[in-house]
Amino acid sequence: METRWNHGAVNDFLKTYTALVLWVLILCVIERLLLGCGGRRLELDTLRRPGSRFWNRGFSSAGYSVALVARGAETVKNLAQELNSGGGEAAPFSVDTYSSEDISAVWKSIRNQYPAPKYTIDAAVYNIGQGVWKPFLDVTPEDIRLSLELNVEAAFAFSREAILTFKENKVSEDKGKRGTLIFTGATASLRGNTTTSVFAAGKFGLRALSQSLNKEFGKENIHVAHAIIDGVILSDRLSAARPEVADNANARLSPNSIAEPFSIGLQHVNLEVTKLGPPASITERIRIDDKLLRTSYEVETKLKAIIASMSSPARKVLVVIGLGTGKSTGAAVARRFSQDGYSVALIGRRPEVVAELADELNVAGGDASPFPAESYSSQDINTVWASIRTKYPAPKYVINTAVFNAGQSIWKPFLEVTPEDVRLSLGSNVEAAFAFAREVILTFKENEIEEPAGKRGTLIFTGATASIRGNVVTSVFSAGKHGLRALAQSLAKEFGKQNIHVR
């Protein structure tokens, strides 16, 4: 179940969902929390939330002890002094980076600063983020890597330490919980848009993590929530960069009110409470047109239907990446399109599989070429696309269809997940997709609009049940697949008006 507060209709919402609001207040107020928080980078865009300091002030004023974590030593020091001078108890913990090593080290320092049984660390807020707003073709591999590192990889590291800490707590008799972990999201956690491909990929991944943790650790009395802050938040940076917005109370949100739990119902805040059904079986499922297609044959049929009306005097070319062992969905799609007269460019990391599949299609009368790649890095994908364009030059050929079927499947209980697992999943499921999509879009933009379909090309991403929701053993896989889905949404919004279709 997802409950969201958006602009407007707040009063009706409160009347209808009074019980849920009271539950939220219990979560945020009645519990005796020690709040561990992530700080913001100083160079974040002025439209992003200015940081965790407003959460900290709100909880500190209510009598909570606060551990402040950020990369800016001066920032956390000043905020700690402010909270302490106001009668609170706060300690600064600066870090050099938000790597898993540094986050693990700072949590050790926090535990030393606030030892049991005098203190109980039973709540944590993850508010780290990296905002990138750029047209897709202006996005760099460095933008993608930084966004995924801060929005997703650091969240895995932070969550691991929080969960391990909470598991040592006794269940609170009056509230029935060991601890509460809260992630802050944004509109980009729910949908991609024209300039948010990178940001949304990271925020989708963070939301997937929260869903997975909630499913896995809810039964251990550890509560996980994902709060979406919809709007521009007043900050010093906003005042300096956009004073007209900062001075207009109707155009921005009040940070102090956001931090005040009793005012949550009056703010433009989405609090997402995830309650999922039974764990899905681990089977391959492809999401296209909001339908779950459970077999390769159905996938082929759907893909065929998507572009069936597209016609051209040039020979059409399908580019497909991700062939697995040669028996996967990617290989099945290649076979079907080859039967329908397409030339097929095959990209895979197993040279023998790529070569065997190309031979199979050619023996059957098709036109297929193997393009093995050492990796799915942006450099290797760029290189293989240059070879594809050389092999299938215009105007004899028109590359008007591409299928991204690459990915990395990792199913593990959360506490068994390693930083290498997270990096590998995001690299294969998200970063490779950005690199592949960039080459596809640049290629399609050179095509003429085909009649009667009215399209320059069709780009299709294959997803899974994990693209829709997180689950007990899918935290890593779901974070990657959610990021892929965010990218697809962003590209569809940005390039649909240029007659490029993205699914």
mmCIF file with all atom_site columns, C-alpha atoms in Angstrom, residues 187-299:
data_model
loop_
_atom_site.group_PDB
_atom_site.id
_atom_site.type_symbol
_atom_site.label_atom_id
_atom_site.label_alt_id
_atom_site.label_comp_id
_atom_site.label_asym_id
_atom_site.label_entity_id
_atom_site.label_seq_id
_atom_site.pdbx_PDB_ins_code
_atom_site.Cartn_x
_atom_site.Cartn_y
_atom_site.Cartn_z
_atom_site.occupancy
_atom_site.B_iso_or_equiv
_atom_site.pdbx_formal_charge
_atom_site.auth_seq_id
_atom_site.auth_comp_id
_atom_site.auth_asym_id
_atom_site.auth_atom_id
_atom_site.pdbx_PDB_model_num
ATOM 1   C CA . THR A 1 187 ? 9.266  13.147  -6.838  1.00 0.00 ? 187 THR A CA 1
ATOM 2   C CA . ALA A 1 188 ? 11.978 11.413  -8.867  1.00 0.00 ? 188 ALA A CA 1
ATOM 3   C CA . SER A 1 189 ? 11.529 8.369   -6.609  1.00 0.00 ? 189 SER A CA 1
ATOM 4   C CA . LEU A 1 190 ? 8.197  7.763   -8.332  1.00 0.00 ? 190 LEU A CA 1
ATOM 5   C CA . ARG A 1 191 ? 8.740  8.729   -11.961 1.00 0.00 ? 191 ARG A CA 1
ATOM 6   C CA . GLY A 1 192 ? 11.398 9.758   -14.430 1.00 0.00 ? 192 GLY A CA 1
ATOM 7   C CA . ASN A 1 193 ? 11.187 12.959  -16.426 1.00 0.00 ? 193 ASN A CA 1
ATOM 8   C CA . THR A 1 194 ? 12.931 14.883  -19.172 1.00 0.00 ? 194 THR A CA 1
ATOM 9   C CA . THR A 1 195 ? 15.987 16.031  -17.201 1.00 0.00 ? 195 THR A CA 1
ATOM 10  C CA . THR A 1 196 ? 15.944 13.548  -14.322 1.00 0.00 ? 196 THR A CA 1
ATOM 11  C CA . SER A 1 197 ? 17.224 10.334  -15.903 1.00 0.00 ? 197 SER A CA 1
ATOM 12  C CA . VAL A 1 198 ? 20.270 10.164  -13.616 1.00 0.00 ? 198 VAL A CA 1
ATOM 13  C CA . PHE A 1 199 ? 18.593 11.466  -10.474 1.00 0.00 ? 199 PHE A CA 1
ATOM 14  C CA . ALA A 1 200 ? 15.511 9.259   -10.896 1.00 0.00 ? 200 ALA A CA 1
ATOM 15  C CA . ALA A 1 201 ? 17.633 6.146   -11.485 1.00 0.00 ? 201 ALA A CA 1
ATOM 16  C CA . GLY A 1 202 ? 19.284 6.710   -8.123  1.00 0.00 ? 202 GLY A CA 1
ATOM 17  C CA . LYS A 1 203 ? 16.086 7.583   -6.279  1.00 0.00 ? 203 LYS A CA 1
ATOM 18  C CA . PHE A 1 204 ? 14.194 4.635   -7.765  1.00 0.00 ? 204 PHE A CA 1
ATOM 19  C CA . GLY A 1 205 ? 17.005 2.410   -6.514  1.00 0.00 ? 205 GLY A CA 1
ATOM 20  C CA . LEU A 1 206 ? 16.783 3.906   -3.029  1.00 0.00 ? 206 LEU A CA 1
ATOM 21  C CA . ARG A 1 207 ? 13.030 3.321   -2.933  1.00 0.00 ? 207 ARG A CA 1
ATOM 22  C CA . ALA A 1 208 ? 13.538 -0.305  -4.013  1.00 0.00 ? 208 ALA A CA 1
ATOM 23  C CA . LEU A 1 209 ? 16.005 -0.781  -1.166  1.00 0.00 ? 209 LEU A CA 1
ATOM 24  C CA . SER A 1 210 ? 13.510 0.559   1.358   1.00 0.00 ? 210 SER A CA 1
ATOM 25  C CA . GLN A 1 211 ? 10.841 -1.835  0.102   1.00 0.00 ? 211 GLN A CA 1
ATOM 26  C CA . SER A 1 212 ? 13.186 -4.811  0.297   1.00 0.00 ? 212 SER A CA 1
ATOM 27  C CA . LEU A 1 213 ? 14.352 -3.959  3.813   1.00 0.00 ? 213 LEU A CA 1
ATOM 28  C CA . ASN A 1 214 ? 10.795 -3.479  4.990   1.00 0.00 ? 214 ASN A CA 1
ATOM 29  C CA . LYS A 1 215 ? 9.850  -6.945  3.729   1.00 0.00 ? 215 LYS A CA 1
ATOM 30  C CA . GLU A 1 216 ? 12.927 -8.647  5.157   1.00 0.00 ? 216 GLU A CA 1
ATOM 31  C CA . PHE A 1 217 ? 13.204 -7.007  8.577   1.00 0.00 ? 217 PHE A CA 1
ATOM 32  C CA . GLY A 1 218 ? 9.640  -6.025  9.407   1.00 0.00 ? 218 GLY A CA 1
ATOM 33  C CA . LYS A 1 219 ? 9.137  -9.470  10.896  1.00 0.00 ? 219 LYS A CA 1
ATOM 34  C CA . GLU A 1 220 ? 12.072 -8.715  13.230  1.00 0.00 ? 220 GLU A CA 1
ATOM 35  C CA . ASN A 1 221 ? 10.322 -5.612  14.545  1.00 0.00 ? 221 ASN A CA 1
ATOM 36  C CA . ILE A 1 222 ? 12.501 -3.246  12.541  1.00 0.00 ? 222 ILE A CA 1
ATOM 37  C CA . HIS A 1 223 ? 10.461 -0.619  10.749  1.00 0.00 ? 223 HIS A CA 1
ATOM 38  C CA . VAL A 1 224 ? 11.542 0.885   7.415   1.00 0.00 ? 224 VAL A CA 1
ATOM 39  C CA . ALA A 1 225 ? 9.797  3.859   5.805   1.00 0.00 ? 225 ALA A CA 1
ATOM 40  C CA . HIS A 1 226 ? 10.346 5.977   2.708   1.00 0.00 ? 226 HIS A CA 1
ATOM 41  C CA . ALA A 1 227 ? 9.269  9.636   2.930   1.00 0.00 ? 227 ALA A CA 1
ATOM 42  C CA . ILE A 1 228 ? 8.947  11.625  -0.294  1.00 0.00 ? 228 ILE A CA 1
ATOM 43  C CA . ILE A 1 229 ? 9.402  15.371  0.032   1.00 0.00 ? 229 ILE A CA 1
ATOM 44  C CA . ASP A 1 230 ? 7.555  16.931  -2.904  1.00 0.00 ? 230 ASP A CA 1
ATOM 45  C CA . GLY A 1 231 ? 8.713  20.486  -3.406  1.00 0.00 ? 231 GLY A CA 1
ATOM 46  C CA . VAL A 1 232 ? 11.435 23.101  -3.099  1.00 0.00 ? 232 VAL A CA 1
ATOM 47  C CA . ILE A 1 233 ? 12.676 23.526  0.476   1.00 0.00 ? 233 ILE A CA 1
ATOM 48  C CA . LEU A 1 234 ? 13.781 26.864  1.869   1.00 0.00 ? 234 LEU A CA 1
ATOM 49  C CA . SER A 1 235 ? 17.529 27.063  2.501   1.00 0.00 ? 235 SER A CA 1
ATOM 50  C CA . ASP A 1 236 ? 20.368 29.557  2.412   1.00 0.00 ? 236 ASP A CA 1
ATOM 51  C CA . ARG A 1 237 ? 21.396 28.309  -1.015  1.00 0.00 ? 237 ARG A CA 1
ATOM 52  C CA . LEU A 1 238 ? 17.866 28.728  -2.335  1.00 0.00 ? 238 LEU A CA 1
ATOM 53  C CA . SER A 1 239 ? 17.714 32.273  -0.955  1.00 0.00 ? 239 SER A CA 1
ATOM 54  C CA . ALA A 1 240 ? 20.950 33.139  -2.709  1.00 0.00 ? 240 ALA A CA 1
ATOM 55  C CA . ALA A 1 241 ? 20.173 31.500  -6.031  1.00 0.00 ? 241 ALA A CA 1
ATOM 56  C CA . ARG A 1 242 ? 16.414 32.054  -6.352  1.00 0.00 ? 242 ARG A CA 1
ATOM 57  C CA . PRO A 1 243 ? 15.271 34.724  -3.894  1.00 0.00 ? 243 PRO A CA 1
ATOM 58  C CA . GLU A 1 244 ? 11.915 35.089  -5.639  1.00 0.00 ? 244 GLU A CA 1
ATOM 59  C CA . VAL A 1 245 ? 11.103 31.490  -4.760  1.00 0.00 ? 245 VAL A CA 1
ATOM 60  C CA . ALA A 1 246 ? 12.547 31.683  -1.254  1.00 0.00 ? 246 ALA A CA 1
ATOM 61  C CA . ASP A 1 247 ? 10.407 34.760  -0.486  1.00 0.00 ? 247 ASP A CA 1
ATOM 62  C CA . ASN A 1 248 ? 7.196  33.165  -1.757  1.00 0.00 ? 248 ASN A CA 1
ATOM 63  C CA . ALA A 1 249 ? 5.664  30.929  0.919   1.00 0.00 ? 249 ALA A CA 1
ATOM 64  C CA . ASN A 1 250 ? 3.356  29.438  -1.711  1.00 0.00 ? 250 ASN A CA 1
ATOM 65  C CA . ALA A 1 251 ? 6.274  28.319  -3.879  1.00 0.00 ? 251 ALA A CA 1
ATOM 66  C CA . ARG A 1 252 ? 8.464  26.511  -1.374  1.00 0.00 ? 252 ARG A CA 1
ATOM 67  C CA . LEU A 1 253 ? 8.242  24.355  1.739   1.00 0.00 ? 253 LEU A CA 1
ATOM 68  C CA . SER A 1 254 ? 9.151  25.229  5.302   1.00 0.00 ? 254 SER A CA 1
ATOM 69  C CA . PRO A 1 255 ? 12.017 23.017  6.495   1.00 0.00 ? 255 PRO A CA 1
ATOM 70  C CA . ASN A 1 256 ? 11.233 23.460  10.171  1.00 0.00 ? 256 ASN A CA 1
ATOM 71  C CA . SER A 1 257 ? 7.662  22.332  9.651   1.00 0.00 ? 257 SER A CA 1
ATOM 72  C CA . ILE A 1 258 ? 8.848  19.273  7.768   1.00 0.00 ? 258 ILE A CA 1
ATOM 73  C CA . ALA A 1 259 ? 10.935 18.353  10.791  1.00 0.00 ? 259 ALA A CA 1
ATOM 74  C CA . GLU A 1 260 ? 8.004  18.918  13.151  1.00 0.00 ? 260 GLU A CA 1
ATOM 75  C CA . PRO A 1 261 ? 6.169  15.558  13.197  1.00 0.00 ? 261 PRO A CA 1
ATOM 76  C CA . PHE A 1 262 ? 2.859  17.041  14.289  1.00 0.00 ? 262 PHE A CA 1
ATOM 77  C CA . SER A 1 263 ? 2.859  19.186  11.151  1.00 0.00 ? 263 SER A CA 1
ATOM 78  C CA . ILE A 1 264 ? 3.451  16.342  8.697   1.00 0.00 ? 264 ILE A CA 1
ATOM 79  C CA . GLY A 1 265 ? -0.184 16.202  7.655   1.00 0.00 ? 265 GLY A CA 1
ATOM 80  C CA . LEU A 1 266 ? -0.104 19.898  6.688   1.00 0.00 ? 266 LEU A CA 1
ATOM 81  C CA . GLN A 1 267 ? 3.011  19.648  4.506   1.00 0.00 ? 267 GLN A CA 1
ATOM 82  C CA . HIS A 1 268 ? 3.402  18.541  0.912   1.00 0.00 ? 268 HIS A CA 1
ATOM 83  C CA . VAL A 1 269 ? 5.019  15.301  1.999   1.00 0.00 ? 269 VAL A CA 1
ATOM 84  C CA . ASN A 1 270 ? 4.488  11.763  0.779   1.00 0.00 ? 270 ASN A CA 1
ATOM 85  C CA . LEU A 1 271 ? 5.012  9.075   3.389   1.00 0.00 ? 271 LEU A CA 1
ATOM 86  C CA . GLU A 1 272 ? 5.157  5.731   1.684   1.00 0.00 ? 272 GLU A CA 1
ATOM 87  C CA . VAL A 1 273 ? 4.242  2.703   3.774   1.00 0.00 ? 273 VAL A CA 1
ATOM 88  C CA . THR A 1 274 ? 5.132  -0.439  1.894   1.00 0.00 ? 274 THR A CA 1
ATOM 89  C CA . LYS A 1 275 ? 3.126  -3.577  2.593   1.00 0.00 ? 275 LYS A CA 1
ATOM 90  C CA . LEU A 1 276 ? 3.748  -6.194  -0.017  1.00 0.00 ? 276 LEU A CA 1
ATOM 91  C CA . GLY A 1 277 ? 2.132  -9.545  -0.616  1.00 0.00 ? 277 GLY A CA 1
ATOM 92  C CA . PRO A 1 278 ? 3.855  -12.930 -0.377  1.00 0.00 ? 278 PRO A CA 1
ATOM 93  C CA . PRO A 1 279 ? 7.380  -13.060 -1.834  1.00 0.00 ? 279 PRO A CA 1
ATOM 94  C CA . ALA A 1 280 ? 7.299  -13.598 -5.584  1.00 0.00 ? 280 ALA A CA 1
ATOM 95  C CA . SER A 1 281 ? 8.947  -16.714 -6.959  1.00 0.00 ? 281 SER A CA 1
ATOM 96  C CA . ILE A 1 282 ? 12.301 -16.064 -8.577  1.00 0.00 ? 282 ILE A CA 1
ATOM 97  C CA . THR A 1 283 ? 11.303 -16.425 -12.211 1.00 0.00 ? 283 THR A CA 1
ATOM 98  C CA . GLU A 1 284 ? 12.046 -14.314 -15.228 1.00 0.00 ? 284 GLU A CA 1
ATOM 99  C CA . ARG A 1 285 ? 9.267  -11.857 -15.919 1.00 0.00 ? 285 ARG A CA 1
ATOM 100 C CA . ILE A 1 286 ? 9.310  -9.085  -18.460 1.00 0.00 ? 286 ILE A CA 1
ATOM 101 C CA . ARG A 1 287 ? 7.268  -5.920  -17.947 1.00 0.00 ? 287 ARG A CA 1
ATOM 102 C CA . ILE A 1 288 ? 6.035  -4.310  -21.149 1.00 0.00 ? 288 ILE A CA 1
ATOM 103 C CA . ASP A 1 289 ? 2.937  -2.139  -21.451 1.00 0.00 ? 289 ASP A CA 1
ATOM 104 C CA . ASP A 1 290 ? 2.234  -2.789  -17.761 1.00 0.00 ? 290 ASP A CA 1
ATOM 105 C CA . LYS A 1 291 ? 1.707  -6.493  -18.415 1.00 0.00 ? 291 LYS A CA 1
ATOM 106 C CA . LEU A 1 292 ? 3.870  -9.273  -17.033 1.00 0.00 ? 292 LEU A CA 1
ATOM 107 C CA . LEU A 1 293 ? 4.844  -11.562 -19.860 1.00 0.00 ? 293 LEU A CA 1
ATOM 108 C CA . ARG A 1 294 ? 6.077  -14.853 -18.491 1.00 0.00 ? 294 ARG A CA 1
ATOM 109 C CA . THR A 1 295 ? 7.647  -16.620 -21.460 1.00 0.00 ? 295 THR A CA 1
ATOM 110 C CA . SER A 1 296 ? 10.152 -15.775 -24.138 1.00 0.00 ? 296 SER A CA 1
ATOM 111 C CA . TYR A 1 297 ? 7.549  -16.476 -26.805 1.00 0.00 ? 297 TYR A CA 1
ATOM 112 C CA . GLU A 1 298 ? 5.180  -13.885 -25.378 1.00 0.00 ? 298 GLU A CA 1
ATOM 113 C CA . VAL A 1 299 ? 8.040  -11.398 -25.174 1.00 0.00 ? 299 VAL A CA 1
#
